Coordinates of C-alpha atoms in Angstrom, one line a residue:
Chain A
K1 CA 5.2 10.4 10.4
A2 CA 7.2 10.4 7.1
G3 CA 6.9 7.3 5.1
V4 CA 9.6 5.0 3.7
T5 CA 11.8 6.8 1.2
Q6 CA 13.9 5.2 -1.5
T7 CA 16.6 6.8 -3.6
P8 CA 17.1 7.0 -6.5
R9 CA 13.7 6.6 -7.9
Y10 CA 15.0 5.7 -11.4
L11 CA 18.2 4.2 -12.5
I12 CA 19.6 3.1 -15.8
K13 CA 22.7 0.9 -15.9
T14 CA 24.5 -1.4 -18.4
R15 CA 25.3 -5.0 -18.0
G16 CA 28.3 -5.8 -15.9
Q17 CA 28.0 -2.6 -13.8
Q18 CA 27.0 -2.5 -10.2
V19 CA 24.4 -0.5 -8.4
T20 CA 23.5 0.6 -4.9
L21 CA 20.0 1.5 -3.8
S22 CA 19.1 3.3 -0.6
C23 CA 16.2 3.0 1.8
S24 CA 15.2 5.1 4.8
P25 CA 12.6 3.4 7.0
I26 CA 9.8 5.0 8.9
S27 CA 11.2 6.7 12.0
G28 CA 11.4 4.1 14.8
H29 CA 11.2 1.1 12.6
R30 CA 14.2 -1.2 12.9
S31 CA 13.3 -3.8 10.3
V32 CA 14.0 -3.2 6.6
S33 CA 13.1 -5.7 3.9
W34 CA 13.9 -5.6 0.3
Y35 CA 11.8 -7.0 -2.6
Q36 CA 12.2 -7.4 -6.3
Q37 CA 9.1 -6.9 -8.3
T38 CA 8.8 -7.9 -12.0
P39 CA 5.6 -8.3 -14.1
G40 CA 5.9 -12.0 -14.3
Q41 CA 7.2 -12.9 -10.8
G42 CA 5.3 -10.7 -8.4
L43 CA 7.0 -9.7 -5.2
Q44 CA 10.2 -11.7 -4.6
F45 CA 11.8 -11.4 -1.2
L46 CA 15.5 -10.5 -1.2
F47 CA 16.4 -10.1 2.4
E48 CA 15.5 -8.5 5.7
Y49 CA 17.7 -6.6 8.1
F50 CA 17.1 -5.9 11.8
S51 CA 19.5 -3.9 14.0
E52 CA 22.2 -4.1 11.4
T53 CA 22.0 -7.9 11.1
Q54 CA 20.5 -9.9 8.2
R55 CA 17.6 -11.8 9.8
N56 CA 16.0 -13.4 6.7
K57 CA 17.2 -14.2 3.2
G58 CA 15.5 -15.1 0.0
N59 CA 16.7 -17.2 -2.9
F60 CA 18.8 -14.7 -4.8
P61 CA 22.4 -15.1 -6.0
G62 CA 25.2 -13.7 -4.1
R63 CA 25.4 -10.7 -6.5
F64 CA 22.6 -9.3 -4.4
S65 CA 23.7 -8.0 -1.0
G66 CA 22.6 -5.5 1.5
R67 CA 23.5 -3.9 4.8
Q68 CA 21.8 -1.8 7.5
F69 CA 23.3 1.1 9.4
S70 CA 22.9 2.0 13.0
N71 CA 20.2 4.6 12.1
S72 CA 18.2 1.7 10.4
R73 CA 18.8 3.1 7.0
S74 CA 19.6 0.3 4.5
E75 CA 21.3 -0.1 1.2
M76 CA 21.2 -3.0 -1.2
N77 CA 23.9 -3.6 -3.8
V78 CA 23.7 -5.6 -7.0
S79 CA 27.0 -6.4 -8.7
T80 CA 27.7 -7.5 -12.2
L81 CA 24.3 -6.5 -13.4
E82 CA 22.4 -8.7 -15.8
L83 CA 19.5 -7.8 -18.1
G84 CA 17.2 -9.9 -15.9
D85 CA 17.9 -7.6 -13.0
S86 CA 15.7 -5.0 -14.5
A87 CA 12.8 -4.6 -12.0
L88 CA 11.2 -2.4 -9.4
Y89 CA 13.1 -2.8 -6.2
L90 CA 10.9 -2.1 -3.1
C91 CA 12.0 -1.5 0.4
A92 CA 9.6 -2.1 3.3
S93 CA 10.0 -1.2 7.0
S94 CA 8.2 -2.6 9.9
G95 CA 8.0 -1.8 13.6
T96 CA 6.5 -3.7 16.4
I97 CA 3.8 -6.4 16.5
P98 CA 2.1 -6.9 14.1
Y99 CA 5.0 -6.9 11.8
T100 CA 3.1 -5.0 9.1
Q101 CA 5.3 -3.9 6.3
Y102 CA 5.1 -0.4 5.0
F103 CA 6.5 0.0 1.5
G104 CA 8.4 2.8 -0.1
P105 CA 7.8 3.9 -3.7
G106 CA 10.5 1.7 -5.1
T107 CA 13.5 2.2 -7.3
R108 CA 13.0 1.4 -11.0
L109 CA 16.2 -0.2 -12.3
T110 CA 16.7 -0.7 -16.0
V111 CA 19.7 -2.7 -17.2
L112 CA 20.7 -2.2 -20.8
Chain B
Q1 CA 3.9 -25.0 3.0
Q2 CA 5.0 -21.4 2.7
Q3 CA 3.0 -20.6 -0.4
V4 CA 0.1 -18.3 -0.6
K5 CA -2.2 -18.9 -3.7
Q6 CA -4.2 -16.0 -5.1
S7 CA -7.0 -15.9 -7.7
P8 CA -8.0 -14.6 -10.2
Q9 CA -4.8 -13.3 -11.8
S10 CA -6.9 -10.5 -13.3
L11 CA -10.4 -9.2 -12.8
I12 CA -12.7 -6.8 -14.7
V13 CA -15.7 -5.4 -12.9
Q14 CA -18.3 -2.9 -13.8
K15 CA -18.5 0.3 -11.8
G16 CA -20.8 -0.3 -8.8
G17 CA -20.2 -4.1 -8.8
I18 CA -18.5 -6.3 -6.3
S19 CA -14.9 -7.3 -6.8
I20 CA -13.9 -10.6 -5.1
I21 CA -10.3 -11.8 -4.8
N22 CA -9.5 -15.1 -3.1
C23 CA -6.4 -16.4 -1.4
A24 CA -5.5 -19.7 0.2
Y25 CA -2.6 -20.7 2.4
E26 CA -1.1 -23.9 3.6
N27 CA 0.9 -23.1 6.8
T28 CA -1.5 -23.3 9.7
A29 CA 1.0 -21.3 11.8
F30 CA 0.1 -18.2 9.9
D31 CA -2.0 -15.8 12.0
Y32 CA -1.9 -12.5 10.3
F33 CA -3.3 -11.8 6.9
P34 CA -2.9 -8.3 5.4
W35 CA -4.0 -7.1 2.0
Y36 CA -2.0 -4.6 0.0
Q37 CA -3.1 -2.3 -2.9
Q38 CA -0.6 -1.1 -5.4
F39 CA -1.1 1.5 -8.1
P40 CA 1.1 1.7 -11.1
G41 CA 4.5 3.4 -10.3
K42 CA 3.8 3.2 -6.5
G43 CA 4.8 0.8 -3.8
P44 CA 2.1 -1.5 -2.2
A45 CA 0.1 0.1 0.5
L46 CA -1.6 -1.7 3.4
L47 CA -5.3 -1.8 2.8
I48 CA -6.8 -4.0 5.5
A49 CA -5.7 -6.9 7.7
I50 CA -7.3 -9.7 9.6
R51 CA -6.4 -12.2 12.3
P52 CA -7.9 -15.7 12.4
D53 CA -9.9 -15.1 15.6
V54 CA -12.5 -13.2 13.5
S55 CA -14.4 -14.4 10.4
E56 CA -14.9 -11.0 8.9
K57 CA -13.5 -7.5 9.0
K58 CA -14.9 -4.5 7.3
E59 CA -13.4 -1.1 6.6
G60 CA -15.5 1.1 4.4
R61 CA -16.2 -0.6 1.1
F62 CA -13.5 -3.2 1.8
T63 CA -14.3 -6.5 3.6
I64 CA -12.0 -9.5 4.4
S65 CA -13.8 -12.8 4.9
F66 CA -11.7 -15.5 6.7
N67 CA -12.4 -19.3 6.7
K68 CA -9.9 -20.8 9.1
S69 CA -10.9 -24.4 8.5
A70 CA -10.5 -24.1 4.8
K71 CA -7.4 -22.0 5.1
Q72 CA -8.9 -19.4 2.8
F73 CA -9.5 -15.7 2.9
S74 CA -10.9 -13.2 0.5
L75 CA -11.2 -9.5 -0.2
H76 CA -14.5 -8.1 -1.2
I77 CA -14.7 -4.6 -2.7
M78 CA -18.3 -3.3 -2.6
D79 CA -19.5 -0.6 -5.0
S80 CA -16.3 -0.9 -7.0
Q81 CA -15.0 2.4 -8.5
P82 CA -12.6 3.1 -11.3
G83 CA -10.3 4.5 -8.7
D84 CA -10.0 1.0 -7.2
S85 CA -8.3 -0.2 -10.4
A86 CA -5.0 -1.5 -9.0
T87 CA -3.1 -4.7 -8.2
Y88 CA -4.0 -6.3 -5.0
F89 CA -1.8 -8.6 -3.0
C90 CA -2.8 -10.9 -0.2
A91 CA -0.1 -11.9 2.3
A92 CA 0.3 -14.2 5.3
S93 CA 2.7 -14.2 8.3
K94 CA 3.1 -15.2 11.9
I95 CA 2.3 -12.1 13.9
T96 CA 5.0 -12.6 16.6
S97 CA 7.6 -14.2 14.3
Y98 CA 10.5 -12.6 12.5
D99 CA 9.9 -14.9 9.6
K100 CA 9.4 -13.3 6.3
V101 CA 6.0 -12.3 5.0
I102 CA 4.6 -14.5 2.2
F103 CA 2.9 -12.6 -0.6
G104 CA 0.4 -14.0 -3.1
P105 CA 1.2 -13.4 -6.8
G106 CA -1.3 -10.5 -7.1
T107 CA -4.6 -9.7 -8.8
S108 CA -4.9 -6.9 -11.4
L109 CA -8.3 -5.3 -11.0
S110 CA -9.8 -3.1 -13.6
V111 CA -13.1 -1.3 -12.8
I112 CA -14.8 -0.1 -16.0
P113 CA -17.4 2.7 -16.1

């Protein structure tokens, strides 16, 4: 089975711009979660989607949003980028019980 | 109640030694405890997981020890190798719940020759 894929792998943006990241889960997995990883903050949960509905949400501002399509692929969007948004954004998919999460390689976002 | 504490923050071990990483949780409803290994530039990968109905689980050189009464669990890496140098995350969740997985802050392990 192919793993979780994320595109693009690297991204450089400037403050004020917006960005869209994409995640394709493992085939058959219907849950997709997004995390922000920074050196000082570890893995910070952004949100989780299941069957096109947001099921869980972390404590991030409304500039961070996401969606899931009928084929379980997911996108997350960050609007009005700030320097502090520079991070590795990880996507994880999970299938049935146990809800073990399988991570993609991440998208490295740099905001200048 | 939702926090998972992890220690140490960083760890240096000689090749061939035992690496030990400890985690503690507060929510007694958690019943699934996976460990993840992350190499630089890669996403975390599931290493080994345990449920509270067993006190120990071993897979190769990796062992999880679980103490339900103390709400603690630990990862032991036997015969540590330089290739084990990575960041390790413990996590906790409710196996049948849709609630989000709670991750520990991570431990950076360096195994030196």
